[in-house]
């Protein structure tokens, strides 16, 4: 079954998650690396908990969730979302997780982040998107920087991982730093 590509990219695309996707997510999210860097708790989730959270998120008017799928095979490899969306202030916070550890470091997270930023800036008319990332997660920080996120600063000792206090790095990007010309051309026939 072909999925609608809400935000098509070169190697990945973003599409809405279906109920049957939760089984695939469940198989991967309890892996140590994903659980640790995903929320810092490494707490295993039951499938029922995942289903309840997904149902709640669908009802949240301040949140948009997408699955990250490989272009060639439509394989689900992660999730990306905007939350704390304020249409009044035109702001949101980004979160992303690639749970297929065999696909880490291949640029898929960078591309999915870029697609989600473009979605938020173009379709939701956001001006600023921020995020928090563990300061020692240099792979993620480099990926965000490739998209155009800038480091605003660090929140010192704001997370505990393995009994050790670590910092969170706060990053953001604004619409002025994002090229939306290709989307204007696609939807309005206006050349960049």
mmCIF file of C-alpha atoms in Angstrom:
data_model
loop_
_atom_site.group_PDB
_atom_site.id
_atom_site.type_symbol
_atom_site.label_atom_id
_atom_site.label_comp_id
_atom_site.label_asym_id
_atom_site.label_seq_id
_atom_site.Cartn_x
_atom_site.Cartn_y
_atom_site.Cartn_z
ATOM 1 C CA UNK A 1 0.000 0.000 0.000
ATOM 2 C CA UNK A 2 1.485 3.320 -1.058
ATOM 3 C CA UNK A 3 1.665 5.951 1.630
ATOM 4 C CA UNK A 4 0.891 9.601 0.994
ATOM 5 C CA UNK A 5 4.112 11.596 1.130
ATOM 6 C CA UNK A 6 3.181 14.684 3.097
ATOM 7 C CA UNK A 7 6.767 15.935 2.893
ATOM 8 C CA UNK A 8 8.778 14.087 0.222
ATOM 9 C CA UNK A 9 12.553 14.106 0.383
ATOM 10 C CA UNK A 10 15.394 12.491 -1.506
ATOM 11 C CA UNK A 11 15.987 9.460 0.752
ATOM 12 C CA UNK A 12 13.103 9.725 3.241
ATOM 13 C CA UNK A 13 9.616 11.149 3.381
ATOM 14 C CA UNK A 14 7.244 12.129 6.176
ATOM 15 C CA UNK A 15 3.781 10.627 6.452
ATOM 16 C CA UNK A 16 1.121 10.205 9.107
ATOM 17 C CA UNK A 17 1.468 7.185 11.342
ATOM 18 C CA UNK A 18 -1.173 4.467 11.058
ATOM 19 C CA UNK A 19 -2.302 2.238 13.951
ATOM 20 C CA UNK A 20 -0.439 -0.726 12.452
ATOM 21 C CA UNK A 21 2.802 1.317 12.548
ATOM 22 C CA UNK A 22 2.740 1.227 16.340
ATOM 23 C CA UNK A 23 3.767 -2.447 16.300
ATOM 24 C CA UNK A 24 6.880 -1.549 14.283
ATOM 25 C CA UNK A 25 7.683 1.339 16.615
ATOM 26 C CA UNK A 26 7.201 -0.916 19.636
ATOM 27 C CA UNK A 27 9.760 -3.392 18.287
ATOM 28 C CA UNK A 28 12.414 -0.683 18.259
ATOM 29 C CA UNK A 29 11.786 1.925 20.980
ATOM 30 C CA UNK A 30 12.803 -0.270 23.866
ATOM 31 C CA UNK A 31 16.351 -0.581 22.511
ATOM 32 C CA UNK A 32 18.848 0.915 24.952
ATOM 33 C CA UNK A 33 20.315 3.667 22.728
ATOM 34 C CA UNK A 34 16.963 4.910 21.447
ATOM 35 C CA UNK A 35 15.347 4.825 24.873
ATOM 36 C CA UNK A 36 18.307 6.605 26.463
ATOM 37 C CA UNK A 37 18.706 9.411 23.948
ATOM 38 C CA UNK A 38 15.002 9.563 23.153
ATOM 39 C CA UNK A 39 13.887 10.738 26.562
ATOM 40 C CA UNK A 40 16.712 9.969 28.937
ATOM 41 C CA UNK A 41 14.751 7.477 30.984
ATOM 42 C CA UNK A 42 15.416 4.202 29.141
ATOM 43 C CA UNK A 43 12.067 3.102 30.510
ATOM 44 C CA UNK A 44 10.567 0.163 28.620
ATOM 45 C CA UNK A 45 7.094 0.783 27.201
ATOM 46 C CA UNK A 46 4.270 -1.687 26.865
ATOM 47 C CA UNK A 47 2.461 -1.720 23.519
ATOM 48 C CA UNK A 48 -0.735 -0.575 25.270
ATOM 49 C CA UNK A 49 1.090 2.471 26.686
ATOM 50 C CA UNK A 50 2.386 3.345 23.230
ATOM 51 C CA UNK A 51 -1.129 3.042 21.783
ATOM 52 C CA UNK A 52 -2.574 5.276 24.518
ATOM 53 C CA UNK A 53 0.109 7.933 24.007
ATOM 54 C CA UNK A 54 -0.427 7.889 20.254
ATOM 55 C CA UNK A 55 -4.206 8.351 20.703
ATOM 56 C CA UNK A 56 -3.611 11.288 23.088
ATOM 57 C CA UNK A 57 -1.129 12.922 20.719
ATOM 58 C CA UNK A 58 -3.593 12.745 17.833
ATOM 59 C CA UNK A 59 -6.022 14.833 19.895
ATOM 60 C CA UNK A 60 -3.445 17.463 20.911
ATOM 61 C CA UNK A 61 -4.016 20.636 18.829
ATOM 62 C CA UNK A 62 -0.506 21.823 19.740
ATOM 63 C CA UNK A 63 1.284 18.833 18.254
ATOM 64 C CA UNK A 64 1.980 17.286 14.830
ATOM 65 C CA UNK A 65 3.532 13.800 14.538
ATOM 66 C CA UNK A 66 4.893 12.075 11.443
ATOM 67 C CA UNK A 67 6.633 8.814 10.732
ATOM 68 C CA UNK A 68 9.944 8.869 8.863
ATOM 69 C CA UNK A 69 9.889 6.407 5.951
ATOM 70 C CA UNK A 70 12.579 5.339 3.496
ATOM 71 C CA UNK A 71 11.734 6.428 -0.058
ATOM 72 C CA UNK A 72 12.597 3.162 -1.799
ATOM 73 C CA UNK A 73 10.869 0.695 0.512
ATOM 74 C CA UNK A 74 8.438 2.798 2.611
ATOM 75 C CA UNK A 75 10.098 1.250 5.684
ATOM 76 C CA UNK A 76 9.320 3.112 8.909
ATOM 77 C CA UNK A 77 12.633 4.118 10.532
ATOM 78 C CA UNK A 78 11.688 6.797 13.065
ATOM 79 C CA UNK A 79 9.400 9.576 14.207
ATOM 80 C CA UNK A 80 9.580 13.349 14.046
ATOM 81 C CA UNK A 81 7.209 15.823 15.662
ATOM 82 C CA UNK A 82 6.495 19.406 16.541
ATOM 83 C CA UNK A 83 4.985 20.078 19.948
ATOM 84 C CA UNK A 84 4.218 23.115 22.082
ATOM 85 C CA UNK A 85 2.931 24.679 18.850
ATOM 86 C CA UNK A 86 1.790 28.269 19.334
ATOM 87 C CA UNK A 87 0.144 29.604 16.191
ATOM 88 C CA UNK A 88 -0.196 32.988 17.902
ATOM 89 C CA UNK A 89 3.544 33.320 18.565
ATOM 90 C CA UNK A 90 4.440 31.175 15.511
ATOM 91 C CA UNK A 91 6.713 28.888 17.549
ATOM 92 C CA UNK A 92 7.124 25.174 18.216
ATOM 93 C CA UNK A 93 9.598 22.654 19.617
ATOM 94 C CA UNK A 94 11.005 19.836 17.478
ATOM 95 C CA UNK A 95 11.646 16.252 18.515
ATOM 96 C CA UNK A 96 13.015 13.394 16.431
ATOM 97 C CA UNK A 97 14.149 9.827 16.884
ATOM 98 C CA UNK A 98 15.578 7.330 14.434
ATOM 99 C CA UNK A 99 14.933 3.959 16.034
ATOM 100 C CA UNK A 100 16.585 1.853 13.353
ATOM 101 C CA UNK A 101 20.095 1.913 14.797
ATOM 102 C CA UNK A 102 21.486 0.230 11.666
ATOM 103 C CA UNK A 103 20.510 3.390 9.744
ATOM 104 C CA UNK A 104 22.077 5.952 12.092
ATOM 105 C CA UNK A 105 24.753 8.193 10.623
ATOM 106 C CA UNK A 106 23.401 7.959 7.067
ATOM 107 C CA UNK A 107 21.811 11.426 6.916
ATOM 108 C CA UNK A 108 18.214 10.266 7.299
ATOM 109 C CA UNK A 109 17.710 12.170 10.564
ATOM 110 C CA UNK A 110 19.154 15.335 9.038
ATOM 111 C CA UNK A 111 16.835 15.088 6.034
ATOM 112 C CA UNK A 112 13.777 14.322 8.207
ATOM 113 C CA UNK A 113 14.615 17.291 10.444
ATOM 114 C CA UNK A 114 14.873 19.583 7.407
ATOM 115 C CA UNK A 115 11.543 18.297 6.069
ATOM 116 C CA UNK A 116 9.820 18.850 9.415
ATOM 117 C CA UNK A 117 11.239 22.364 9.742
ATOM 118 C CA UNK A 118 10.023 23.172 6.220
ATOM 119 C CA UNK A 119 6.601 21.709 7.052
ATOM 120 C CA UNK A 120 6.333 23.844 10.180
ATOM 121 C CA UNK A 121 7.543 27.032 8.515
ATOM 122 C CA UNK A 122 5.504 26.638 5.308
ATOM 123 C CA UNK A 123 2.310 24.809 6.290
ATOM 124 C CA UNK A 124 1.918 26.020 9.889
ATOM 125 C CA UNK A 125 3.395 29.485 9.265
ATOM 126 C CA UNK A 126 5.854 29.097 12.134
ATOM 127 C CA UNK A 127 8.645 31.601 12.528
ATOM 128 C CA UNK A 128 10.821 29.902 15.180
ATOM 129 C CA UNK A 129 11.423 26.226 15.986
ATOM 130 C CA UNK A 130 13.620 25.214 18.910
ATOM 131 C CA UNK A 131 14.831 21.952 20.410
ATOM 132 C CA UNK A 132 16.768 20.509 23.333
ATOM 133 C CA UNK A 133 19.420 17.833 22.903
ATOM 134 C CA UNK A 134 21.826 16.209 25.346
ATOM 135 C CA UNK A 135 25.065 18.172 25.040
ATOM 136 C CA UNK A 136 27.139 15.005 24.632
ATOM 137 C CA UNK A 137 25.025 13.832 21.660
ATOM 138 C CA UNK A 138 27.379 15.351 19.082
ATOM 139 C CA UNK A 139 25.951 13.304 16.196
ATOM 140 C CA UNK A 140 22.540 14.919 16.729
ATOM 141 C CA UNK A 141 23.977 18.405 17.272
ATOM 142 C CA UNK A 142 25.924 18.188 13.988
ATOM 143 C CA UNK A 143 22.784 17.000 12.161
ATOM 144 C CA UNK A 144 20.763 19.933 13.513
ATOM 145 C CA UNK A 145 23.522 22.353 12.540
ATOM 146 C CA UNK A 146 23.496 20.988 8.969
ATOM 147 C CA UNK A 147 19.812 21.921 8.778
ATOM 148 C CA UNK A 148 20.593 25.425 10.062
ATOM 149 C CA UNK A 149 19.879 25.237 13.787
ATOM 150 C CA UNK A 150 22.096 27.449 15.924
ATOM 151 C CA UNK A 151 23.205 26.812 19.479
ATOM 152 C CA UNK A 152 21.617 29.281 21.878
ATOM 153 C CA UNK A 153 23.264 27.944 25.006
ATOM 154 C CA UNK A 154 23.301 25.156 27.531
ATOM 155 C CA UNK A 155 21.164 24.326 30.512
ATOM 156 C CA UNK A 156 23.719 23.009 32.967
ATOM 157 C CA UNK A 157 23.137 19.744 34.810
ATOM 158 C CA UNK A 158 19.558 19.544 33.556
ATOM 159 C CA UNK A 159 19.566 15.793 32.914
ATOM 160 C CA UNK A 160 20.811 12.726 34.748
ATOM 161 C CA UNK A 161 22.067 9.822 32.692
ATOM 162 C CA UNK A 162 23.856 6.843 34.203
ATOM 163 C CA UNK A 163 24.076 8.639 37.540
ATOM 164 C CA UNK A 164 25.951 11.514 35.871
ATOM 165 C CA UNK A 165 24.610 15.035 35.397
ATOM 166 C CA UNK A 166 24.779 16.266 31.824
ATOM 167 C CA UNK A 167 23.802 19.467 30.086
ATOM 168 C CA UNK A 168 21.089 20.100 27.551
ATOM 169 C CA UNK A 169 21.990 22.167 24.496
ATOM 170 C CA UNK A 170 19.265 24.562 23.372
ATOM 171 C CA UNK A 171 19.098 25.247 19.630
ATOM 172 C CA UNK A 172 16.757 27.117 17.301
ATOM 173 C CA UNK A 173 16.124 28.100 13.703
ATOM 174 C CA UNK A 174 13.987 30.895 12.222
ATOM 175 C CA UNK A 175 12.046 31.166 8.982
ATOM 176 C CA UNK A 176 14.585 33.729 7.740
ATOM 177 C CA UNK A 177 17.189 30.930 7.769
ATOM 178 C CA UNK A 178 15.116 28.398 5.795
ATOM 179 C CA UNK A 179 14.778 28.307 2.000
ATOM 180 C CA UNK A 180 11.109 27.647 1.261
ATOM 181 C CA UNK A 181 11.375 28.551 -2.440
ATOM 182 C CA UNK A 182 10.924 24.983 -3.680
ATOM 183 C CA UNK A 183 7.666 24.686 -1.701
ATOM 184 C CA UNK A 184 6.354 27.982 -3.083
ATOM 185 C CA UNK A 185 7.166 26.705 -6.552
ATOM 186 C CA UNK A 186 5.465 23.339 -5.924
ATOM 187 C CA UNK A 187 2.251 24.798 -4.523
ATOM 188 C CA UNK A 188 1.983 28.172 -6.254
ATOM 189 C CA UNK A 189 4.105 27.832 -9.369
ATOM 190 C CA UNK A 190 6.245 30.714 -8.101
ATOM 191 C CA UNK A 191 9.929 30.312 -8.880
ATOM 192 C CA UNK A 192 12.291 30.840 -5.981
#
